[in-house]
mmCIF file of C-alpha atoms in Angstrom:
data_model
loop_
_atom_site.group_PDB
_atom_site.id
_atom_site.type_symbol
_atom_site.label_atom_id
_atom_site.label_comp_id
_atom_site.label_asym_id
_atom_site.label_seq_id
_atom_site.Cartn_x
_atom_site.Cartn_y
_atom_site.Cartn_z
ATOM 1 C CA MET A 16 0.050 0.005 -0.171
ATOM 2 C CA ASN A 17 1.384 3.421 -0.854
ATOM 3 C CA ARG A 18 2.131 5.699 1.876
ATOM 4 C CA LYS A 19 0.636 9.071 2.528
ATOM 5 C CA PRO A 20 3.018 12.081 3.175
ATOM 6 C CA MET A 21 3.722 12.455 6.888
ATOM 7 C CA ASP A 22 2.192 16.077 6.898
ATOM 8 C CA SER A 23 -1.232 14.293 6.165
ATOM 9 C CA TRP A 24 -1.461 13.143 9.681
ATOM 10 C CA VAL A 25 -0.810 16.565 11.317
ATOM 11 C CA LEU A 26 -4.042 17.867 12.776
ATOM 12 C CA PRO A 27 -3.927 21.031 15.156
ATOM 13 C CA PRO A 28 -2.825 20.354 18.631
ATOM 14 C CA SER A 29 -5.867 19.868 21.144
ATOM 15 C CA PRO A 30 -6.593 22.277 23.827
ATOM 16 C CA PRO A 31 -4.359 22.213 26.915
ATOM 17 C CA PRO A 32 -5.691 18.787 28.861
ATOM 18 C CA ARG A 33 -7.851 19.039 31.791
ATOM 19 C CA ASP A 34 -6.311 17.794 35.349
ATOM 20 C CA HIS A 35 -6.782 14.101 35.544
ATOM 21 C CA ARG A 36 -4.315 13.513 38.517
ATOM 22 C CA ARG A 37 -7.116 11.587 40.356
ATOM 23 C CA ILE A 38 -8.484 9.650 37.078
ATOM 24 C CA HIS A 39 -6.451 6.612 37.999
ATOM 25 C CA ASP A 40 -8.217 6.388 40.994
ATOM 26 C CA LEU A 41 -11.176 5.943 39.520
ATOM 27 C CA PRO A 42 -12.671 2.308 38.912
ATOM 28 C CA PRO A 43 -12.788 1.063 35.003
ATOM 29 C CA PRO A 44 -16.064 1.435 33.196
ATOM 30 C CA SER A 45 -18.148 -1.557 34.249
ATOM 31 C CA SER A 46 -19.204 -1.655 30.354
ATOM 32 C CA LEU A 47 -15.507 -2.781 29.611
ATOM 33 C CA LEU A 48 -14.997 -5.441 32.060
ATOM 34 C CA PRO A 49 -15.126 -9.105 30.965
ATOM 35 C CA SER A 50 -18.698 -10.512 31.047
ATOM 36 C CA PRO A 51 -19.117 -13.782 33.197
ATOM 37 C CA SER A 52 -21.376 -15.170 30.155
ATOM 38 C CA SER A 53 -18.760 -14.236 27.641
ATOM 39 C CA PRO A 54 -17.777 -17.065 25.364
ATOM 40 C CA ALA A 55 -14.814 -18.839 26.183
ATOM 41 C CA CYS A 56 -13.349 -18.579 22.655
ATOM 42 C CA PRO A 57 -11.889 -14.756 22.529
ATOM 43 C CA SER A 58 -12.352 -15.246 18.416
ATOM 44 C CA GLN A 59 -15.827 -15.606 18.623
ATOM 45 C CA ARG A 60 -16.574 -12.624 21.159
ATOM 46 C CA ARG A 61 -17.805 -9.430 20.206
ATOM 47 C CA PRO A 62 -15.341 -6.289 20.995
ATOM 48 C CA SER A 63 -16.335 -5.220 24.638
ATOM 49 C CA THR A 64 -16.230 -1.787 23.459
ATOM 50 C CA ARG A 65 -18.674 -2.705 20.295
ATOM 51 C CA ILE A 66 -20.648 0.171 18.561
ATOM 52 C CA THR A 67 -22.739 0.517 15.762
ATOM 53 C CA SER A 68 -21.433 3.648 14.271
ATOM 54 C CA PRO A 69 -17.941 4.622 13.462
ATOM 55 C CA VAL A 70 -18.289 7.420 16.453
ATOM 56 C CA LEU A 71 -19.741 6.870 19.773
ATOM 57 C CA HIS A 72 -22.316 9.633 20.902
ATOM 58 C CA ARG A 73 -20.115 11.537 23.238
ATOM 59 C CA PRO A 74 -20.108 15.358 24.473
ATOM 60 C CA ASP A 75 -17.563 15.713 21.625
ATOM 61 C CA PRO A 76 -17.773 19.311 19.637
ATOM 62 C CA MET A 77 -15.699 17.294 16.691
ATOM 63 C CA THR A 78 -18.133 16.197 13.491
ATOM 64 C CA PRO A 79 -17.879 12.719 12.930
ATOM 65 C CA GLU A 80 -15.794 13.254 9.559
ATOM 66 C CA ALA A 81 -13.324 15.096 11.382
ATOM 67 C CA GLU A 82 -13.048 12.258 13.903
ATOM 68 C CA LYS A 83 -12.589 9.948 11.479
ATOM 69 C CA GLN A 84 -9.527 11.961 9.817
ATOM 70 C CA ALA A 85 -8.254 12.117 13.094
ATOM 71 C CA ARG A 86 -8.400 8.534 13.767
ATOM 72 C CA ARG A 87 -6.876 7.891 10.534
ATOM 73 C CA ARG A 88 -4.080 10.382 10.966
ATOM 74 C CA THR A 89 -3.035 9.215 14.068
ATOM 75 C CA CYS A 90 -3.160 5.511 13.142
ATOM 76 C CA ARG A 91 -0.771 6.422 10.287
ATOM 77 C CA PHE A 92 1.431 8.244 12.938
ATOM 78 C CA ILE A 93 1.272 4.967 15.370
ATOM 79 C CA GLU A 94 2.284 2.601 12.156
ATOM 80 C CA GLU A 95 5.232 5.432 11.008
ATOM 81 C CA ALA A 96 6.413 5.780 14.743
ATOM 82 C CA GLY A 97 5.917 1.846 15.360
ATOM 83 C CA GLN A 98 7.628 0.210 12.485
ATOM 84 C CA ARG A 99 10.098 2.622 11.069
ATOM 85 C CA SER A 100 11.282 4.263 14.111
ATOM 86 C CA LEU A 101 10.736 2.044 17.090
ATOM 87 C CA ARG A 102 10.864 -1.231 15.203
ATOM 88 C CA LEU A 103 8.347 -2.746 16.567
ATOM 89 C CA PRO A 104 6.463 -6.051 15.154
ATOM 90 C CA ARG A 105 3.356 -5.672 13.040
ATOM 91 C CA VAL A 106 1.385 -7.125 15.887
ATOM 92 C CA ALA A 107 2.310 -4.683 18.444
ATOM 93 C CA VAL A 108 1.775 -1.688 16.429
ATOM 94 C CA SER A 109 -1.779 -3.101 15.301
ATOM 95 C CA THR A 110 -2.373 -3.657 19.129
ATOM 96 C CA ALA A 111 -1.529 0.126 19.698
ATOM 97 C CA ALA A 112 -4.051 1.282 17.096
ATOM 98 C CA VAL A 113 -6.746 -0.690 18.878
ATOM 99 C CA PHE A 114 -5.999 0.709 22.432
ATOM 100 C CA PHE A 115 -6.045 4.020 20.920
ATOM 101 C CA HIS A 116 -9.358 3.167 19.103
ATOM 102 C CA ARG A 117 -10.889 1.820 22.272
ATOM 103 C CA PHE A 118 -9.534 4.795 24.200
ATOM 104 C CA TYR A 119 -11.252 7.451 22.225
ATOM 105 C CA ALA A 120 -14.317 5.289 22.070
ATOM 106 C CA ARG A 121 -14.865 6.497 25.726
ATOM 107 C CA HIS A 122 -12.985 9.907 25.710
ATOM 108 C CA ALA A 123 -13.576 12.957 23.613
ATOM 109 C CA PHE A 124 -10.744 13.875 21.623
ATOM 110 C CA GLN A 125 -10.293 17.718 23.213
ATOM 111 C CA GLU A 126 -9.738 16.070 26.688
ATOM 112 C CA HIS A 127 -6.414 14.734 25.747
ATOM 113 C CA ASP A 128 -3.596 15.490 23.065
ATOM 114 C CA ARG A 129 -3.917 12.301 20.642
ATOM 115 C CA PHE A 130 -0.205 11.839 19.990
ATOM 116 C CA GLU A 131 0.505 11.805 23.622
ATOM 117 C CA VAL A 132 -2.341 8.890 23.519
ATOM 118 C CA ALA A 133 -0.738 7.462 20.780
ATOM 119 C CA MET A 134 2.823 7.178 22.436
ATOM 120 C CA ALA A 135 1.344 5.717 25.336
ATOM 121 C CA CYS A 136 -0.499 2.990 23.255
ATOM 122 C CA LEU A 137 2.646 2.249 21.776
ATOM 123 C CA LEU A 138 4.605 2.087 25.159
ATOM 124 C CA LEU A 139 1.842 -0.407 26.707
ATOM 125 C CA ALA A 140 1.496 -2.407 23.531
ATOM 126 C CA GLY A 141 5.285 -3.019 23.283
ATOM 127 C CA LYS A 142 5.148 -4.544 26.821
ATOM 128 C CA THR A 143 2.014 -6.497 25.951
ATOM 129 C CA GLU A 144 3.337 -7.859 22.916
ATOM 130 C CA GLU A 145 6.509 -8.789 24.510
ATOM 131 C CA SER A 146 8.488 -6.150 22.803
ATOM 132 C CA PRO A 147 8.698 -3.554 25.429
ATOM 133 C CA LYS A 148 10.608 -0.386 24.436
ATOM 134 C CA LYS A 149 12.106 1.912 27.255
ATOM 135 C CA LEU A 150 9.782 5.243 27.818
ATOM 136 C CA GLU A 151 12.693 7.598 26.884
ATOM 137 C CA VAL A 152 12.834 5.859 23.425
ATOM 138 C CA VAL A 153 9.372 5.691 22.610
ATOM 139 C CA ILE A 154 9.120 9.743 23.676
ATOM 140 C CA ARG A 155 12.231 10.474 21.912
ATOM 141 C CA GLU A 156 11.479 8.741 18.646
ATOM 142 C CA CYS A 157 7.742 9.857 18.690
ATOM 143 C CA TRP A 158 8.786 13.397 19.268
ATOM 144 C CA LYS A 159 11.210 13.581 16.539
ATOM 145 C CA LEU A 160 8.821 11.937 14.124
ATOM 146 C CA ARG A 161 5.993 14.664 14.898
ATOM 147 C CA ARG A 162 8.549 17.521 14.949
ATOM 148 C CA ARG A 163 9.749 16.627 11.378
ATOM 149 C CA ALA A 164 5.835 16.425 10.489
ATOM 150 C CA GLN A 165 5.400 19.716 11.706
ATOM 151 C CA GLN A 166 8.232 21.388 9.884
ATOM 152 C CA MET A 167 7.207 20.210 6.675
ATOM 153 C CA GLN A 168 3.841 21.478 7.353
ATOM 154 C CA VAL A 169 4.942 25.108 8.323
ATOM 155 C CA GLN A 170 7.302 24.882 4.869
ATOM 156 C CA ALA A 171 4.061 23.954 2.755
ATOM 157 C CA GLN A 172 2.392 26.981 5.093
ATOM 158 C CA MET A 173 5.146 29.427 3.607
ATOM 159 C CA GLN A 174 5.322 28.177 0.378
ATOM 160 C CA SER A 175 1.602 28.754 -0.179
ATOM 161 C CA ARG A 176 1.656 32.427 1.224
ATOM 162 C CA SER A 177 4.586 32.910 -0.782
ATOM 163 C CA MET A 178 2.598 31.974 -4.086
ATOM 164 C CA GLY A 179 -0.345 33.665 -3.164
ATOM 165 C CA GLY A 180 -2.214 30.613 -1.783
ATOM 166 C CA GLY A 181 -4.530 33.071 0.435
ATOM 167 C CA GLY A 182 -5.263 32.294 4.012
ATOM 168 C CA GLU A 183 -4.416 29.359 5.898
ATOM 169 C CA SER A 184 -6.463 26.153 6.263
ATOM 170 C CA PRO A 185 -8.141 26.228 10.024
ATOM 171 C CA MET A 186 -7.222 22.310 9.621
ATOM 172 C CA ALA A 187 -3.558 23.159 9.295
ATOM 173 C CA VAL A 188 -3.095 25.826 11.846
ATOM 174 C CA ALA A 189 -1.545 24.888 15.140
ATOM 175 C CA SER A 190 -1.805 26.859 18.418
ATOM 176 C CA PRO A 191 0.550 29.378 19.252
ATOM 177 C CA GLY A 192 3.880 28.502 20.513
ATOM 178 C CA THR A 193 3.338 24.610 19.666
ATOM 179 C CA MET A 194 4.913 24.748 15.897
ATOM 180 C CA PRO A 195 9.073 24.685 15.845
ATOM 181 C CA SER A 196 10.554 27.321 13.876
ATOM 182 C CA PRO A 197 10.988 26.632 10.127
ATOM 183 C CA THR A 198 14.698 27.022 10.605
ATOM 184 C CA SER A 199 14.960 24.106 12.984
ATOM 185 C CA THR A 200 16.930 21.407 11.511
ATOM 186 C CA ASP A 201 15.451 17.562 10.913
ATOM 187 C CA GLY A 202 18.148 16.248 13.393
ATOM 188 C CA ALA A 203 17.297 17.916 16.418
ATOM 189 C CA GLN A 204 16.640 16.044 19.349
ATOM 190 C CA LEU A 205 14.638 16.126 22.602
ATOM 191 C CA ASP A 206 16.738 16.852 25.512
ATOM 192 C CA ILE A 207 15.769 14.095 28.326
ATOM 193 C CA ASN A 208 16.717 17.053 30.979
ATOM 194 C CA SER A 209 14.464 19.596 29.359
ATOM 195 C CA GLU A 210 10.765 20.536 31.042
ATOM 196 C CA GLU A 211 9.562 19.435 27.803
ATOM 197 C CA TYR A 212 10.836 15.884 28.276
ATOM 198 C CA SER A 213 9.733 15.836 31.861
ATOM 199 C CA ARG A 214 5.987 16.906 31.275
ATOM 200 C CA LEU A 215 5.895 14.271 28.246
ATOM 201 C CA LYS A 216 7.168 11.748 30.640
ATOM 202 C CA GLU A 217 4.647 12.338 33.128
ATOM 203 C CA ARG A 218 1.674 12.527 30.733
ATOM 204 C CA VAL A 219 2.578 9.813 29.028
ATOM 205 C CA LEU A 220 2.907 7.572 32.265
ATOM 206 C CA LEU A 221 -0.203 8.905 33.273
ATOM 207 C CA LEU A 222 -2.293 8.056 30.049
ATOM 208 C CA GLU A 223 -0.857 4.770 30.059
ATOM 209 C CA ARG A 224 -2.715 4.146 33.591
ATOM 210 C CA ILE A 225 -5.961 5.742 32.185
ATOM 211 C CA ILE A 226 -5.728 3.688 29.214
ATOM 212 C CA LEU A 227 -5.720 0.532 31.240
ATOM 213 C CA HIS A 228 -8.687 1.682 33.196
ATOM 214 C CA THR A 229 -10.418 2.592 29.781
ATOM 215 C CA ILE A 230 -10.192 -0.610 28.441
ATOM 216 C CA GLY A 231 -10.933 -2.422 31.662
ATOM 217 C CA PHE A 232 -7.185 -4.039 31.797
ATOM 218 C CA GLU A 233 -7.905 -6.297 28.783
ATOM 219 C CA LEU A 234 -4.809 -6.645 27.250
ATOM 220 C CA SER A 235 -5.439 -9.705 24.956
ATOM 221 C CA ILE A 236 -6.128 -8.440 21.465
ATOM 222 C CA ASP A 237 -7.362 -10.648 19.033
ATOM 223 C CA HIS A 238 -6.306 -9.421 15.336
ATOM 224 C CA PRO A 239 -7.182 -10.540 11.905
ATOM 225 C CA TYR A 240 -3.713 -11.809 10.759
ATOM 226 C CA LYS A 241 -3.952 -15.588 12.316
ATOM 227 C CA PHE A 242 -7.182 -15.983 11.158
ATOM 228 C CA LEU A 243 -6.767 -14.808 7.544
ATOM 229 C CA VAL A 244 -3.653 -16.946 7.302
ATOM 230 C CA ASP A 245 -5.514 -20.030 8.516
ATOM 231 C CA PHE A 246 -8.439 -19.482 6.156
ATOM 232 C CA VAL A 247 -6.313 -19.309 3.038
ATOM 233 C CA GLN A 248 -4.323 -22.437 4.308
ATOM 234 C CA GLU A 249 -7.535 -24.385 4.533
ATOM 235 C CA LYS A 250 -9.293 -23.318 1.690
ATOM 236 C CA LYS A 251 -6.636 -22.950 -1.040
ATOM 237 C CA ARG A 252 -7.588 -26.118 -2.786
ATOM 238 C CA MET A 253 -10.838 -24.464 -3.464
ATOM 239 C CA LEU A 254 -9.465 -21.316 -5.188
ATOM 240 C CA GLU A 255 -7.960 -20.567 -8.579
ATOM 241 C CA TYR A 256 -7.216 -17.592 -10.796
ATOM 242 C CA SER A 257 -10.008 -16.173 -12.792
ATOM 243 C CA LYS A 258 -7.496 -15.780 -15.557
ATOM 244 C CA GLN A 259 -4.132 -18.138 -15.777
ATOM 245 C CA PRO A 260 -1.373 -16.206 -14.382
ATOM 246 C CA SER A 261 1.686 -14.705 -16.317
ATOM 247 C CA PRO A 262 4.962 -15.465 -14.708
ATOM 248 C CA SER A 263 7.034 -12.162 -14.109
ATOM 249 C CA SER A 264 8.990 -10.883 -17.030
ATOM 250 C CA ARG A 265 12.518 -11.521 -17.497
ATOM 251 C CA GLY A 266 13.367 -8.554 -19.333
ATOM 252 C CA THR A 267 15.406 -8.706 -22.937
ATOM 253 C CA ALA A 268 17.650 -10.829 -23.938
ATOM 254 C CA ASP A 269 21.045 -9.531 -25.627
ATOM 255 C CA GLY A 270 20.344 -7.572 -28.590
ATOM 256 C CA GLY A 271 17.233 -6.714 -27.907
ATOM 257 C CA GLN A 272 15.466 -9.776 -28.986
ATOM 258 C CA PRO A 273 12.699 -10.993 -26.626
ATOM 259 C CA PRO A 274 13.360 -14.003 -24.113
ATOM 260 C CA PRO A 275 11.583 -17.084 -25.320
ATOM 261 C CA PRO A 276 8.081 -17.411 -23.354
ATOM 262 C CA PRO A 277 8.745 -19.223 -19.898
ATOM 263 C CA PRO A 278 7.354 -22.533 -19.102
ATOM 264 C CA PRO A 279 3.854 -22.614 -17.803
ATOM 265 C CA LEU A 280 3.544 -22.596 -14.124
ATOM 266 C CA ASN A 281 2.862 -26.409 -13.028
ATOM 267 C CA LYS A 282 0.063 -26.864 -10.289
ATOM 268 C CA THR A 283 2.435 -26.771 -7.110
ATOM 269 C CA ALA A 284 3.805 -23.465 -8.085
ATOM 270 C CA GLN A 285 0.728 -21.902 -9.259
ATOM 271 C CA TYR A 286 -0.805 -22.724 -5.616
ATOM 272 C CA ALA A 287 1.977 -21.267 -3.913
ATOM 273 C CA GLN A 288 2.029 -18.031 -6.174
ATOM 274 C CA MET A 289 -1.969 -17.800 -5.562
ATOM 275 C CA VAL A 290 -1.660 -18.114 -1.862
ATOM 276 C CA GLN A 291 1.323 -16.094 -1.446
ATOM 277 C CA GLU A 292 -0.687 -13.398 -3.476
ATOM 278 C CA LEU A 293 -3.937 -13.708 -1.328
ATOM 279 C CA ALA A 294 -2.385 -13.558 1.973
ATOM 280 C CA GLN A 295 -0.122 -10.815 1.350
ATOM 281 C CA ASN A 296 -2.901 -8.608 -0.144
ATOM 282 C CA ALA A 297 -5.185 -9.818 2.615
ATOM 283 C CA MET A 298 -2.681 -8.724 5.321
ATOM 284 C CA ASN A 299 -2.181 -5.468 3.576
ATOM 285 C CA PHE A 300 -6.059 -4.965 3.888
ATOM 286 C CA ALA A 301 -5.966 -5.988 7.270
ATOM 287 C CA ASN A 302 -3.225 -3.730 8.115
ATOM 288 C CA ASP A 303 -5.492 -0.934 6.405
ATOM 289 C CA SER A 304 -8.477 -1.460 8.840
ATOM 290 C CA MET A 305 -6.248 -0.617 11.612
ATOM 291 C CA HIS A 306 -6.778 2.976 10.502
ATOM 292 C CA THR A 307 -10.567 2.836 10.966
ATOM 293 C CA SER A 308 -12.958 2.104 14.000
ATOM 294 C CA LEU A 309 -13.733 -1.432 12.466
ATOM 295 C CA CYS A 310 -12.000 -3.240 15.561
ATOM 296 C CA LEU A 311 -14.721 -1.585 17.934
ATOM 297 C CA GLN A 312 -17.599 -2.978 15.590
ATOM 298 C CA TYR A 313 -16.485 -6.274 14.575
ATOM 299 C CA THR A 314 -14.429 -9.611 15.617
ATOM 300 C CA ALA A 315 -11.071 -10.150 14.117
ATOM 301 C CA ARG A 316 -12.599 -13.227 12.438
ATOM 302 C CA GLU A 317 -15.112 -11.047 10.733
ATOM 303 C CA ILE A 318 -12.490 -8.372 9.402
ATOM 304 C CA ALA A 319 -10.328 -11.407 8.241
ATOM 305 C CA LEU A 320 -12.732 -13.052 6.368
ATOM 306 C CA THR A 321 -13.467 -9.811 4.655
ATOM 307 C CA CYS A 322 -9.833 -9.219 3.847
ATOM 308 C CA VAL A 323 -9.679 -12.495 2.093
ATOM 309 C CA TYR A 324 -12.523 -11.412 -0.028
ATOM 310 C CA LEU A 325 -11.214 -8.317 -0.650
ATOM 311 C CA SER A 326 -7.959 -9.553 -1.841
ATOM 312 C CA GLY A 327 -9.364 -12.184 -3.731
ATOM 313 C CA LYS A 328 -11.577 -9.753 -5.975
ATOM 314 C CA TYR A 329 -8.378 -7.477 -6.126
ATOM 315 C CA SER A 330 -6.248 -10.379 -7.161
ATOM 316 C CA GLY A 331 -8.367 -12.055 -9.520
ATOM 317 C CA ILE A 332 -8.861 -15.169 -7.623
ATOM 318 C CA ARG A 333 -12.104 -17.004 -7.088
ATOM 319 C CA PRO A 334 -13.508 -20.006 -5.655
ATOM 320 C CA VAL A 335 -13.267 -22.874 -7.991
ATOM 321 C CA GLY A 336 -16.174 -23.247 -10.613
ATOM 322 C CA ASN A 337 -16.744 -19.439 -10.591
ATOM 323 C CA ARG A 338 -18.938 -20.280 -6.946
ATOM 324 C CA PRO A 339 -19.544 -16.732 -5.202
ATOM 325 C CA TRP A 340 -17.245 -15.856 -2.427
ATOM 326 C CA ILE A 341 -19.796 -15.903 0.104
ATOM 327 C CA GLU A 342 -20.029 -19.486 -0.043
ATOM 328 C CA LEU A 343 -16.684 -19.850 1.123
ATOM 329 C CA LEU A 344 -16.639 -17.343 3.970
ATOM 330 C CA ASP A 345 -18.288 -19.313 6.807
ATOM 331 C CA GLY A 346 -19.886 -17.415 9.838
ATOM 332 C CA ILE A 347 -20.213 -13.957 8.307
ATOM 333 C CA THR A 348 -23.568 -12.185 6.761
ATOM 334 C CA VAL A 349 -23.620 -10.425 3.648
ATOM 335 C CA GLU A 350 -24.578 -7.263 5.513
ATOM 336 C CA ASP A 351 -21.393 -7.385 7.904
ATOM 337 C CA LEU A 352 -19.213 -8.258 4.505
ATOM 338 C CA THR A 353 -20.680 -5.341 3.041
ATOM 339 C CA THR A 354 -20.307 -2.859 5.779
ATOM 340 C CA ILE A 355 -16.813 -4.008 6.399
ATOM 341 C CA SER A 356 -15.840 -3.707 2.608
ATOM 342 C CA ILE A 357 -16.948 -0.411 2.280
ATOM 343 C CA GLN A 358 -15.378 0.943 4.891
ATOM 344 C CA ILE A 359 -11.889 -0.301 4.247
ATOM 345 C CA LEU A 360 -12.414 0.750 0.418
ATOM 346 C CA GLU A 361 -13.194 4.208 1.696
ATOM 347 C CA LEU A 362 -9.820 4.529 3.221
ATOM 348 C CA VAL A 363 -7.902 2.579 0.129
ATOM 349 C CA GLN A 364 -9.292 3.740 -3.052
ATOM 350 C CA PRO A 365 -8.063 7.142 -2.981
ATOM 351 C CA ARG A 366 -4.410 5.962 -2.093
ATOM 352 C CA LYS A 367 -4.591 3.334 -4.922
ATOM 353 C CA GLY A 368 -5.562 5.833 -7.657
ATOM 354 C CA MET A 369 -6.945 4.913 -11.035
ATOM 355 C CA ASP A 370 -5.237 2.023 -11.455
ATOM 356 C CA SER A 371 -7.179 0.268 -9.032
ATOM 357 C CA GLU A 372 -10.365 2.026 -9.642
ATOM 358 C CA MET A 373 -12.111 -0.348 -12.056
ATOM 359 C CA ALA A 374 -11.322 -3.299 -9.609
ATOM 360 C CA PHE A 375 -12.923 -1.892 -6.827
ATOM 361 C CA LYS A 376 -15.777 -0.965 -8.956
ATOM 362 C CA MET A 377 -16.103 -4.350 -9.595
ATOM 363 C CA ILE A 378 -16.198 -5.406 -5.811
ATOM 364 C CA ARG A 379 -18.750 -2.854 -4.933
ATOM 365 C CA LYS A 380 -20.734 -4.099 -8.091
ATOM 366 C CA ASP A 381 -20.133 -7.800 -6.420
ATOM 367 C CA LEU A 382 -21.225 -6.670 -2.999
ATOM 368 C CA ASP A 383 -24.554 -5.103 -4.479
ATOM 369 C CA GLU A 384 -25.522 -8.364 -5.670
ATOM 370 C CA MET A 385 -25.101 -10.246 -2.986
ATOM 371 C CA SER A 386 -26.970 -7.580 -1.206
ATOM 372 C CA ALA A 387 -29.811 -8.069 -3.300
ATOM 373 C CA LYS A 388 -30.188 -11.502 -3.552
ATOM 374 C CA THR A 389 -30.340 -11.851 0.230
ATOM 375 C CA SER A 390 -32.748 -8.840 1.131
ATOM 376 C CA ASP A 391 -35.705 -10.705 1.099
ATOM 377 C CA MET A 392 -33.990 -13.724 2.828
ATOM 378 C CA PRO A 393 -35.040 -14.557 6.857
ATOM 379 C CA PRO A 394 -32.137 -13.250 9.163
ATOM 380 C CA ASP A 395 -31.283 -16.654 10.342
ATOM 381 C CA ALA A 396 -30.744 -17.864 6.581
ATOM 382 C CA LYS A 397 -28.344 -14.524 6.087
ATOM 383 C CA ARG A 398 -25.725 -16.297 8.137
ATOM 384 C CA LEU A 399 -23.601 -19.062 6.819
ATOM 385 C CA LYS A 400 -22.992 -21.165 9.861
ATOM 386 C CA THR A 401 -19.323 -22.036 10.798
ATOM 387 C CA ASN A 402 -18.274 -25.523 10.284
#
């Protein structure tokens, strides 16, 4: 998946946080505590913070669209800081994103600086996934990444003004005193003896405790990755390419003559290529889903099945005999498949550009046809039973 420029996840800093010194003394919300009647298998359990819309109804002045963008941009920050700067495993980065979404399902964005919350989520996720990072390292790397993005934003604003771009966008203007000087160097480091570092350290440690109480100390997170890999391995003999795959080109031979056609792939090689392509694209869609609030609305298995479906349609892979995909996706309704797919496509399609526009149109058409076929079915018949 193509990356967005770093300044795309820069929003104006939140107002100064309120005094939360006693928040960690409060009991966790009862709605987040595990229920005695919860199923024993975590993969079949709905998220404890399940919501029916991307944004909970909270006393928050942000519009739903602004909150959606804030979630996406901060999750890109978490991904950039976690994978590139802190070298955390992919699972730890995804866990940090889930912590972030769960936290802001219960708190308004105006209550806490979302980038400080992101630092605390990365710190906690590293411990949870047995890849701990020192607090000093987390703060220093996240501070450096955010500062670099802010500098790029300042330079873009200066160029816009020099070219007569008019007034500044309200989404791009930061509060006075929070933006670095445009003459600052990218190599600037946060002094661990400075007052700013001490403040960040206290805030991140406090936010870590607040996050723990907010999520009810529920640290075991199910991610789509394992489910989608298991599904692909289980169903690979029931899948085929809609068109015969062509091996990658080997370039031109000496003298500019095209090389002889490569031998066709044997059955084993074709299966291996198909499984790899299907799983890799499904992984990419699963990574993108972490930038949305889907983890609050659906189980990891439902998201995994949807990612496999999107990967199959995008890669030109179908069930043998041109059967509909829904016959292979055990345990998910057409309605849920459609809702999850649309939320992921809304995020991915603008980044993929014109090259993928036709593929995404075919996916939406297929979803519409499946929805039309099941619109008159009784509710019990819409969900395919899990074997």
